[in-house]
Tab-separated table of C-alpha atoms in Angstrom:
chain	number	residue	atom	x	y	z
A	118	MET	CA	-74.871	60.013	-103.835
A	119	SER	CA	-74.240	63.630	-104.665
A	120	GLU	CA	-76.947	66.254	-104.369
A	121	SER	CA	-77.278	69.987	-104.356
A	122	ALA	CA	-79.297	71.344	-101.466
A	123	GLU	CA	-82.474	73.292	-102.142
A	124	SER	CA	-82.525	76.553	-100.229
A	125	TYR	CA	-85.100	79.141	-99.226
A	126	VAL	CA	-84.980	82.663	-97.879
A	127	VAL	CA	-85.651	83.916	-94.319
A	128	GLY	CA	-85.568	87.716	-94.483
A	129	GLU	CA	-82.363	88.227	-96.447
A	130	VAL	CA	-80.751	85.021	-95.195
A	131	ASP	CA	-80.492	82.021	-97.501
A	132	VAL	CA	-81.139	78.723	-95.691
A	133	ALA	CA	-80.634	75.104	-96.826
A	134	ARG	CA	-81.724	72.427	-94.377
A	135	TRP	CA	-80.527	68.830	-94.221
A	136	GLU	CA	-84.053	67.496	-93.639
A	137	GLN	CA	-84.427	67.379	-97.434
A	138	PHE	CA	-81.945	64.483	-97.576
A	139	GLY	CA	-84.167	62.266	-95.393
A	140	LEU	CA	-81.391	61.299	-93.004
A	141	GLY	CA	-83.273	61.970	-89.763
A	142	ASP	CA	-83.101	58.313	-88.767
A	143	VAL	CA	-79.301	58.119	-89.002
A	144	MET	CA	-78.319	61.499	-87.544
A	145	PRO	CA	-78.716	62.506	-83.867
A	146	PHE	CA	-79.019	66.168	-84.871
A	147	ASN	CA	-80.312	68.367	-87.674
A	148	ALA	CA	-78.110	70.489	-89.858
A	149	MET	CA	-78.320	73.413	-92.246
A	150	TRP	CA	-76.277	75.935	-94.140
A	151	TYR	CA	-77.137	79.615	-94.060
A	152	THR	CA	-75.669	82.629	-95.790
A	153	VAL	CA	-75.851	86.224	-94.526
A	154	PRO	CA	-75.114	88.748	-97.310
A	155	PRO	CA	-72.634	91.612	-96.755
A	156	GLY	CA	-74.015	94.337	-94.492
A	157	VAL	CA	-76.993	92.218	-93.420
A	158	SER	CA	-78.035	90.897	-89.989
A	159	SER	CA	-80.058	87.716	-89.537
A	160	PRO	CA	-83.472	87.928	-87.895
A	161	ARG	CA	-83.190	87.481	-84.094
A	162	ASP	CA	-83.558	83.766	-83.402
A	163	CYS	CA	-84.265	81.901	-80.163
A	164	HIS	CA	-85.207	78.228	-79.889
A	165	PRO	CA	-84.970	75.281	-77.496
A	166	GLU	CA	-82.344	73.486	-79.607
A	167	LEU	CA	-78.655	73.921	-78.842
A	168	GLU	CA	-76.667	74.933	-81.892
A	169	LEU	CA	-73.063	74.268	-82.904
A	170	SER	CA	-71.935	76.247	-85.930
A	171	VAL	CA	-68.782	76.483	-88.004
A	172	VAL	CA	-68.029	79.511	-90.151
A	173	ILE	CA	-67.158	78.564	-93.745
A	174	SER	CA	-66.782	82.017	-95.321
A	175	GLY	CA	-66.296	85.491	-93.925
A	176	THR	CA	-66.438	86.522	-90.285
A	177	ALA	CA	-69.675	86.130	-88.345
A	178	ALA	CA	-70.366	88.789	-85.702
A	179	VAL	CA	-72.442	86.723	-83.270
A	180	GLU	CA	-74.630	88.783	-80.930
A	181	THR	CA	-75.898	87.148	-77.737
A	182	GLY	CA	-76.939	88.870	-74.512
A	183	GLY	CA	-75.854	92.275	-75.766
A	184	THR	CA	-72.320	91.087	-76.572
A	185	ILE	CA	-70.876	90.603	-80.055
A	186	THR	CA	-68.232	87.934	-80.637
A	187	GLU	CA	-66.357	87.818	-83.924
A	188	VAL	CA	-66.065	84.269	-85.246
A	189	ALA	CA	-63.646	83.920	-88.150
A	190	LYS	CA	-63.707	81.379	-90.953
A	191	GLY	CA	-62.902	77.898	-89.648
A	192	SER	CA	-63.944	78.658	-86.055
A	193	CYS	CA	-67.034	77.356	-84.291
A	194	PHE	CA	-69.570	78.808	-81.898
A	195	LEU	CA	-71.937	76.955	-79.590
A	196	LEU	CA	-75.287	78.486	-78.602
A	197	ASP	CA	-77.185	77.218	-75.596
A	198	SER	CA	-80.838	76.242	-75.546
A	199	GLU	CA	-83.012	79.390	-75.640
A	200	GLU	CA	-79.985	81.631	-76.128
A	201	ALA	CA	-81.242	84.443	-78.370
A	202	HIS	CA	-78.860	85.307	-81.180
A	203	VAL	CA	-78.370	87.546	-84.185
A	204	ILE	CA	-75.688	86.930	-86.812
A	205	HIS	CA	-74.314	90.130	-88.297
A	206	ASN	CA	-72.195	90.336	-91.406
A	207	ARG	CA	-70.195	93.551	-91.063
A	208	SER	CA	-68.275	93.027	-94.291
A	209	THR	CA	-69.110	95.187	-97.284
A	210	ASP	CA	-68.272	92.548	-99.862
A	211	GLU	CA	-68.000	89.009	-98.462
A	212	PRO	CA	-70.974	86.778	-97.599
A	213	VAL	CA	-70.925	84.985	-94.245
A	214	MET	CA	-71.640	81.282	-94.811
A	215	VAL	CA	-72.247	79.073	-91.797
A	216	PHE	CA	-72.831	75.334	-91.431
A	217	THR	CA	-74.785	74.628	-88.293
A	218	THR	CA	-75.937	71.564	-86.372
A	219	TYR	CA	-78.751	71.695	-83.810
A	220	TRP	CA	-80.430	69.319	-81.387
A	221	MET	CA	-82.772	69.303	-78.407
A	222	PRO	CA	-81.133	69.363	-74.942
A	223	LEU	CA	-79.997	65.847	-73.967
A	224	GLY	CA	-82.035	63.938	-71.421
A	225	SER	CA	-84.158	66.953	-70.731
A	226	THR	CA	-87.689	66.657	-69.448
A	227	PRO	CA	-90.112	69.564	-69.774
A	228	ASP	CA	-90.154	71.531	-66.506
A	229	ALA	CA	-93.888	71.104	-66.068
A	230	VAL	CA	-93.617	67.287	-66.035
A	231	VAL	CA	-90.799	67.234	-63.493
A	232	ALA	CA	-92.653	69.675	-61.238
A	233	GLY	CA	-95.809	67.579	-61.518
A	234	GLU	CA	-94.071	64.404	-60.368
A	235	GLY	CA	-92.324	66.204	-57.526
A	236	THR	CA	-95.524	67.638	-56.068
A	237	ARG	CA	-97.601	64.440	-55.978
B	57	MET	CA	-66.078	81.644	-73.688
B	58	SER	CA	-63.509	81.751	-76.441
B	59	GLU	CA	-60.787	79.163	-76.741
B	60	SER	CA	-58.234	77.985	-79.229
B	61	ALA	CA	-58.266	74.260	-79.825
B	62	GLU	CA	-55.164	72.219	-79.059
B	63	SER	CA	-54.241	69.985	-81.955
B	64	TYR	CA	-52.050	66.941	-82.552
B	65	VAL	CA	-50.669	65.171	-85.572
B	66	VAL	CA	-51.756	61.838	-87.129
B	67	GLY	CA	-49.264	61.076	-89.900
B	68	GLU	CA	-49.149	64.434	-91.667
B	69	VAL	CA	-52.710	65.364	-90.723
B	70	ASP	CA	-53.328	67.959	-88.022
B	71	VAL	CA	-56.279	67.038	-85.750
B	72	ALA	CA	-58.119	69.103	-83.106
B	73	ARG	CA	-60.867	67.312	-81.211
B	74	TRP	CA	-63.828	68.873	-79.415
B	75	GLU	CA	-63.463	66.513	-76.437
B	76	GLN	CA	-61.016	69.045	-74.983
B	77	PHE	CA	-63.882	71.464	-74.380
B	78	GLY	CA	-65.654	69.016	-72.041
B	79	LEU	CA	-69.023	69.306	-73.774
B	80	GLY	CA	-69.759	65.582	-74.067
B	81	ASP	CA	-72.810	65.870	-71.829
B	82	VAL	CA	-74.490	68.529	-73.962
B	83	MET	CA	-73.657	67.249	-77.462
B	84	PRO	CA	-75.125	64.076	-79.050
B	85	PHE	CA	-72.006	63.704	-81.218
B	86	ASN	CA	-68.275	64.359	-81.167
B	87	ALA	CA	-66.557	66.830	-83.428
B	88	MET	CA	-63.112	67.688	-84.697
B	89	TRP	CA	-61.219	69.744	-87.226
B	90	TYR	CA	-58.527	68.209	-89.372
B	91	THR	CA	-56.178	69.652	-91.946
B	92	VAL	CA	-54.573	67.724	-94.822
B	93	PRO	CA	-51.565	69.598	-96.263
B	94	PRO	CA	-51.184	70.066	-100.053
B	95	GLY	CA	-50.203	66.848	-101.844
B	96	VAL	CA	-50.895	64.694	-98.781
B	97	SER	CA	-53.396	61.862	-98.204
B	98	SER	CA	-54.811	61.036	-94.789
B	99	PRO	CA	-54.153	57.584	-93.317
B	100	ARG	CA	-56.934	55.135	-94.310
B	101	ASP	CA	-59.587	55.323	-91.594
B	102	CYS	CA	-62.467	52.987	-90.769
B	103	HIS	CA	-64.570	53.101	-87.603
B	104	PRO	CA	-68.059	52.262	-86.339
B	105	GLU	CA	-69.077	55.917	-86.027
B	106	LEU	CA	-70.941	57.634	-88.860
B	107	GLU	CA	-69.296	60.865	-89.902
B	108	LEU	CA	-70.720	64.082	-91.367
B	109	SER	CA	-68.071	66.504	-92.593
B	110	VAL	CA	-68.051	69.977	-94.085
B	111	VAL	CA	-65.117	71.257	-96.111
B	112	ILE	CA	-63.886	74.660	-94.895
B	113	SER	CA	-60.867	75.169	-97.160
B	114	GLY	CA	-59.709	73.613	-100.383
B	115	THR	CA	-61.247	70.614	-102.137
B	116	ALA	CA	-61.243	67.219	-100.432
B	117	ALA	CA	-60.860	64.196	-102.727
B	118	VAL	CA	-62.765	61.623	-100.672
B	119	GLU	CA	-61.905	58.008	-101.508
B	120	THR	CA	-64.375	55.296	-100.488
B	121	GLY	CA	-64.807	51.850	-102.055
B	122	GLY	CA	-62.337	52.614	-104.833
B	123	THR	CA	-64.178	55.779	-105.913
B	124	ILE	CA	-62.977	59.333	-105.418
B	125	THR	CA	-65.527	62.122	-104.947
B	126	GLU	CA	-64.398	65.733	-105.041
B	127	VAL	CA	-65.992	67.777	-102.257
B	128	ALA	CA	-65.506	71.516	-102.628
B	129	LYS	CA	-65.366	74.140	-99.906
B	130	GLY	CA	-68.767	74.594	-98.289
B	131	SER	CA	-70.038	71.129	-99.256
B	132	CYS	CA	-70.585	68.185	-96.924
B	133	PHE	CA	-69.994	64.457	-97.128
B	134	LEU	CA	-71.549	61.728	-95.011
B	135	LEU	CA	-69.671	58.483	-94.328
B	136	ASP	CA	-71.502	55.397	-93.143
B	137	SER	CA	-70.496	53.258	-90.177
B	138	GLU	CA	-67.448	51.144	-91.076
B	139	GLU	CA	-67.069	52.885	-94.440
B	140	ALA	CA	-63.311	53.000	-95.026
B	141	HIS	CA	-62.091	56.362	-96.291
B	142	VAL	CA	-58.998	58.278	-97.312
B	143	ILE	CA	-58.981	62.064	-97.746
B	144	HIS	CA	-56.613	63.227	-100.473
B	145	ASN	CA	-55.504	66.788	-101.007
B	146	ARG	CA	-54.546	67.014	-104.679
B	147	SER	CA	-53.757	70.724	-104.516
B	148	THR	CA	-50.146	71.813	-104.656
B	149	ASP	CA	-50.608	74.876	-102.509
B	150	GLU	CA	-53.874	74.924	-100.530
B	151	PRO	CA	-54.499	72.945	-97.328
B	152	VAL	CA	-57.750	70.997	-97.058
B	153	MET	CA	-59.461	71.863	-93.772
B	154	VAL	CA	-62.477	69.845	-92.696
B	155	PHE	CA	-64.838	70.144	-89.731
B	156	THR	CA	-66.380	66.791	-88.945
B	157	THR	CA	-69.016	65.421	-86.588
B	158	TYR	CA	-69.254	61.727	-85.698
B	159	TRP	CA	-71.521	59.487	-83.660
B	160	MET	CA	-72.310	55.826	-83.105
B	161	PRO	CA	-75.166	54.356	-85.207
B	162	LEU	CA	-78.536	55.202	-83.659
B	163	GLY	CA	-80.327	52.422	-81.823
B	164	SER	CA	-77.865	49.914	-83.195
B	165	THR	CA	-77.101	46.580	-81.598
B	166	PRO	CA	-73.769	44.882	-82.316
B	167	ASP	CA	-74.150	42.300	-85.108
B	168	ALA	CA	-72.933	39.463	-82.898
B	169	VAL	CA	-75.730	40.043	-80.384
B	170	VAL	CA	-78.464	40.156	-83.019
B	171	ALA	CA	-77.152	36.985	-84.675
B	172	GLY	CA	-76.982	35.253	-81.321
B	173	GLU	CA	-80.635	35.977	-80.553
B	174	GLY	CA	-81.737	34.883	-84.028
B	175	THR	CA	-80.095	31.441	-83.809
B	176	ARG	CA	-81.390	30.402	-80.396
Protein backbone atom coordinates (compact mmCIF):
# COMPACT_ATOMS: atom_id res chain seq x y z
CA MET A 1 0.00 0.00 0.00
CA SER A 2 1.37 3.39 -0.88
CA GLU A 3 -0.47 6.58 -0.01
CA SER A 4 0.17 10.27 0.13
CA ALA A 5 -0.86 11.89 3.39
CA GLU A 6 -3.50 14.61 3.38
CA SER A 7 -2.36 17.64 5.32
CA TYR A 8 -3.95 20.72 6.86
CA VAL A 9 -2.68 24.00 8.21
CA VAL A 10 -2.33 25.14 11.85
CA GLY A 11 -1.32 28.80 11.74
CA GLU A 12 1.49 28.64 9.19
CA VAL A 13 2.43 25.05 10.05
CA ASP A 14 1.48 22.24 7.69
CA VAL A 15 0.36 19.10 9.53
CA ALA A 16 -0.30 15.55 8.26
CA ARG A 17 -1.56 13.07 10.83
CA TRP A 18 -1.32 9.28 10.69
CA GLU A 19 -4.89 8.83 11.93
CA GLN A 20 -5.99 9.06 8.28
CA PHE A 21 -4.40 5.66 7.61
CA GLY A 22 -6.67 3.92 10.15
CA LEU A 23 -3.84 2.14 11.92
CA GLY A 24 -4.84 3.04 15.48
CA ASP A 25 -5.43 -0.61 16.36
CA VAL A 26 -1.92 -1.72 15.38
CA MET A 27 0.15 1.21 16.67
CA PRO A 28 0.72 2.04 20.37
CA PHE A 29 1.18 5.72 19.51
CA ASN A 30 -0.01 8.35 17.05
CA ALA A 31 2.22 10.00 14.51
CA MET A 32 2.32 13.04 12.26
CA TRP A 33 4.55 15.09 10.05
CA TYR A 34 4.69 18.86 10.36
CA THR A 35 6.53 21.52 8.42
CA VAL A 36 7.51 24.96 9.76
CA PRO A 37 8.34 27.40 6.93
CA PRO A 38 11.53 29.52 7.03
CA GLY A 39 11.34 32.34 9.56
CA VAL A 40 8.17 30.96 11.17
CA SER A 41 7.48 29.72 14.71
CA SER A 42 4.83 27.11 15.50
CA PRO A 43 1.96 28.05 17.79
CA ARG A 44 2.82 27.30 21.45
CA ASP A 45 1.65 23.75 22.14
CA CYS A 46 1.10 21.91 25.42
CA HIS A 47 -0.68 18.58 25.82
CA PRO A 48 -0.76 15.51 28.07
CA GLU A 49 0.88 13.26 25.45
CA LEU A 50 4.63 12.72 25.48
CA GLU A 51 6.21 13.41 22.11
CA LEU A 52 9.27 11.94 20.40
CA SER A 53 10.28 13.77 17.24
CA VAL A 54 12.94 13.36 14.59
CA VAL A 55 14.03 16.24 12.39
CA ILE A 56 13.94 15.35 8.68
CA SER A 57 14.89 18.70 7.12
CA GLY A 58 16.50 21.84 8.45
CA THR A 59 17.31 22.64 12.06
CA ALA A 60 14.50 22.93 14.60
CA ALA A 61 15.02 25.49 17.37
CA VAL A 62 12.97 23.85 20.13
CA GLU A 63 11.86 26.23 22.89
CA THR A 64 10.84 24.75 26.24
CA GLY A 65 10.89 26.46 29.63
CA GLY A 66 12.56 29.56 28.25
CA THR A 67 15.45 27.59 26.74
CA ILE A 68 16.05 27.00 23.03
CA THR A 69 17.77 23.80 21.90
CA GLU A 70 18.90 23.44 18.30
CA VAL A 71 18.03 20.03 16.89
CA ALA A 72 19.69 19.29 13.56
CA LYS A 73 18.46 17.03 10.78
CA GLY A 74 18.58 13.38 11.84
CA SER A 75 18.45 14.14 15.59
CA CYS A 76 15.52 13.52 17.90
CA PHE A 77 13.93 15.40 20.77
CA LEU A 78 11.64 14.04 23.47
CA LEU A 79 9.04 16.28 25.13
CA ASP A 80 7.47 15.33 28.42
CA SER A 81 3.77 15.29 29.18
CA GLU A 82 2.49 18.87 29.57
CA GLU A 83 5.85 20.32 28.53
CA ALA A 84 4.96 23.50 26.63
CA HIS A 85 6.91 23.93 23.42
CA VAL A 86 7.39 26.17 20.41
CA ILE A 87 9.29 25.09 17.30
CA HIS A 88 11.13 27.94 15.63
CA ASN A 89 12.61 27.82 12.16
CA ARG A 90 15.40 30.41 12.16
CA SER A 91 16.48 29.64 8.61
CA THR A 92 15.69 32.14 5.87
CA ASP A 93 15.32 29.55 3.14
CA GLU A 94 14.94 25.97 4.40
CA PRO A 95 11.71 24.49 5.79
CA VAL A 96 11.92 22.52 9.04
CA MET A 97 10.19 19.16 8.56
CA VAL A 98 9.61 16.97 11.60
CA PHE A 99 8.17 13.48 12.01
CA THR A 100 6.72 13.07 15.46
CA THR A 101 5.20 10.27 17.52
CA TYR A 102 3.04 10.92 20.59
CA TRP A 103 1.29 8.88 23.26
CA MET A 104 -0.37 9.25 26.64
CA PRO A 105 1.84 8.67 29.71
CA LEU A 106 2.20 4.92 30.39
CA GLY A 107 0.25 3.42 33.25
CA SER A 108 -0.86 6.81 34.40
CA THR A 109 -4.04 7.31 36.35
CA PRO A 110 -5.66 10.74 36.55
CA ASP A 111 -4.59 12.44 39.80
CA ALA A 112 -8.16 12.92 40.96
CA VAL A 113 -8.87 9.16 40.87
CA VAL A 114 -5.74 8.25 42.81
CA ALA A 115 -6.45 10.91 45.42
CA GLY A 116 -10.03 9.69 45.74
CA GLU A 117 -8.98 6.11 46.47
CA GLY A 118 -6.33 7.23 48.94
CA THR A 119 -8.73 9.31 51.02
CA ARG A 120 -11.50 6.73 51.47
CA MET B 1 19.50 16.73 28.18
CA SER B 2 21.45 16.38 24.97
CA GLU B 3 23.31 13.22 24.10
CA SER B 4 24.97 11.62 21.14
CA ALA B 5 23.87 8.06 20.50
CA GLU B 6 26.44 5.27 20.60
CA SER B 7 26.20 3.08 17.54
CA TYR B 8 27.39 -0.37 16.48
CA VAL B 9 27.68 -2.22 13.21
CA VAL B 10 25.51 -5.07 11.85
CA GLY B 11 27.16 -6.24 8.62
CA GLU B 12 27.80 -2.90 6.93
CA VAL B 13 24.84 -1.19 8.57
CA ASP B 14 25.42 1.30 11.38
CA VAL B 15 22.81 0.99 14.18
CA ALA B 16 22.08 3.26 17.17
CA ARG B 17 19.37 2.08 19.54
CA TRP B 18 17.30 4.21 21.91
CA GLU B 19 17.59 1.64 24.71
CA GLN B 20 20.84 3.38 25.70
CA PHE B 21 18.85 6.39 26.90
CA GLY B 22 16.98 4.31 29.50
CA LEU B 23 13.53 5.54 28.47
CA GLY B 24 11.83 2.14 28.26
CA ASP B 25 9.42 3.03 31.06
CA VAL B 26 8.11 6.15 29.35
CA MET B 27 7.92 4.94 25.73
CA PRO B 28 5.42 2.34 24.41
CA PHE B 29 7.88 1.36 21.67
CA ASN B 30 11.60 1.06 20.99
CA ALA B 31 13.44 3.17 18.48
CA MET B 32 16.69 3.24 16.57
CA TRP B 33 18.54 4.92 13.75
CA TYR B 34 20.30 2.91 11.09
CA THR B 35 22.42 3.90 8.13
CA VAL B 36 22.91 1.83 4.96
CA PRO B 37 25.97 2.99 2.99
CA PRO B 38 25.75 3.60 -0.80
CA GLY B 39 25.52 0.37 -2.80
CA VAL B 40 24.88 -1.75 0.30
CA SER B 41 21.89 -3.91 1.31
CA SER B 42 20.98 -4.58 4.93
CA PRO B 43 20.99 -8.18 6.18
CA ARG B 44 17.54 -9.79 5.72
CA ASP B 45 15.58 -9.13 8.90
CA CYS B 46 12.41 -10.73 10.24
CA HIS B 47 11.03 -10.31 13.76
CA PRO B 48 7.74 -10.34 15.68
CA GLU B 49 7.77 -6.58 16.24
CA LEU B 50 5.91 -4.27 13.86
CA GLU B 51 8.11 -1.48 12.57
CA LEU B 52 7.30 2.08 11.47
CA SER B 53 10.21 3.84 9.79
CA VAL B 54 10.84 7.29 8.38
CA VAL B 55 13.57 7.94 5.84
CA ILE B 56 15.84 10.84 6.84
CA SER B 57 18.41 10.74 4.03
CA GLY B 58 18.51 9.16 0.62
CA THR B 59 15.95 6.76 -0.85
CA ALA B 60 15.41 3.36 0.77
CA ALA B 61 14.57 0.50 -1.61
CA VAL B 62 12.48 -1.65 0.74
CA GLU B 63 12.22 -5.30 -0.31
CA THR B 64 9.37 -7.38 1.13
CA GLY B 65 7.79 -10.50 -0.38
CA GLY B 66 9.81 -10.19 -3.58
CA THR B 67 8.67 -6.60 -4.22
CA ILE B 68 10.81 -3.50 -3.91
CA THR B 69 9.20 -0.20 -2.90
CA GLU B 70 11.17 3.02 -3.15
CA VAL B 71 10.70 5.20 -0.07
CA ALA B 72 12.05 8.72 -0.47
CA LYS B 73 13.36 11.04 2.21
CA GLY B 74 10.56 12.21 4.48
CA SER B 75 8.28 9.24 3.72
CA CYS B 76 7.45 6.38 6.06
CA PHE B 77 7.01 2.64 5.69
CA LEU B 78 5.24 0.25 8.02
CA LEU B 79 6.31 -3.40 8.27
CA ASP B 80 4.01 -6.01 9.74
CA SER B 81 4.97 -8.52 12.41
CA GLU B 82 7.15 -11.26 10.89
CA GLU B 83 7.33 -9.45 7.55
CA ALA B 84 10.81 -10.23 6.24
CA HIS B 85 12.60 -7.19 4.81
CA VAL B 86 15.83 -6.04 3.23
CA ILE B 87 16.73 -2.36 2.87
CA HIS B 88 18.77 -1.64 -0.25
CA ASN B 89 20.63 1.56 -0.93
CA ARG B 90 20.91 1.79 -4.72
CA SER B 91 22.64 5.17 -4.65
CA THR B 92 26.32 5.34 -5.48
CA ASP B 93 27.06 8.27 -3.24
CA GLU B 94 24.35 8.99 -0.65
CA PRO B 95 23.85 7.02 2.58
CA VAL B 96 20.31 5.93 3.45
CA MET B 97 19.53 6.97 7.02
CA VAL B 98 16.35 5.69 8.64
CA PHE B 99 14.74 6.37 12.01
CA THR B 100 12.57 3.46 13.03
CA THR B 101 10.15 2.63 15.84
CA TYR B 102 9.15 -0.94 16.70
CA TRP B 103 6.81 -2.68 19.11
CA MET B 104 5.22 -6.06 19.74
CA PRO B 105 1.75 -6.63 18.22
CA LEU B 106 -0.94 -5.08 20.42
CA GLY B 107 -3.01 -7.45 22.52
CA SER B 108 -1.57 -10.39 20.65
CA THR B 109 -1.40 -13.91 22.01
CA PRO B 110 1.19 -16.33 20.62
CA ASP B 111 -0.35 -18.54 17.92
CA ALA B 112 0.49 -21.73 19.80
CA VAL B 113 -1.55 -20.65 22.82
CA VAL B 114 -4.60 -19.69 20.78
CA ALA B 115 -4.48 -22.97 18.84
CA GLY B 116 -4.14 -24.90 22.07
CA GLU B 117 -7.27 -23.35 23.55
CA GLY B 118 -9.25 -23.91 20.35
CA THR B 119 -8.53 -27.65 20.18
CA ARG B 120 -9.39 -28.56 23.76
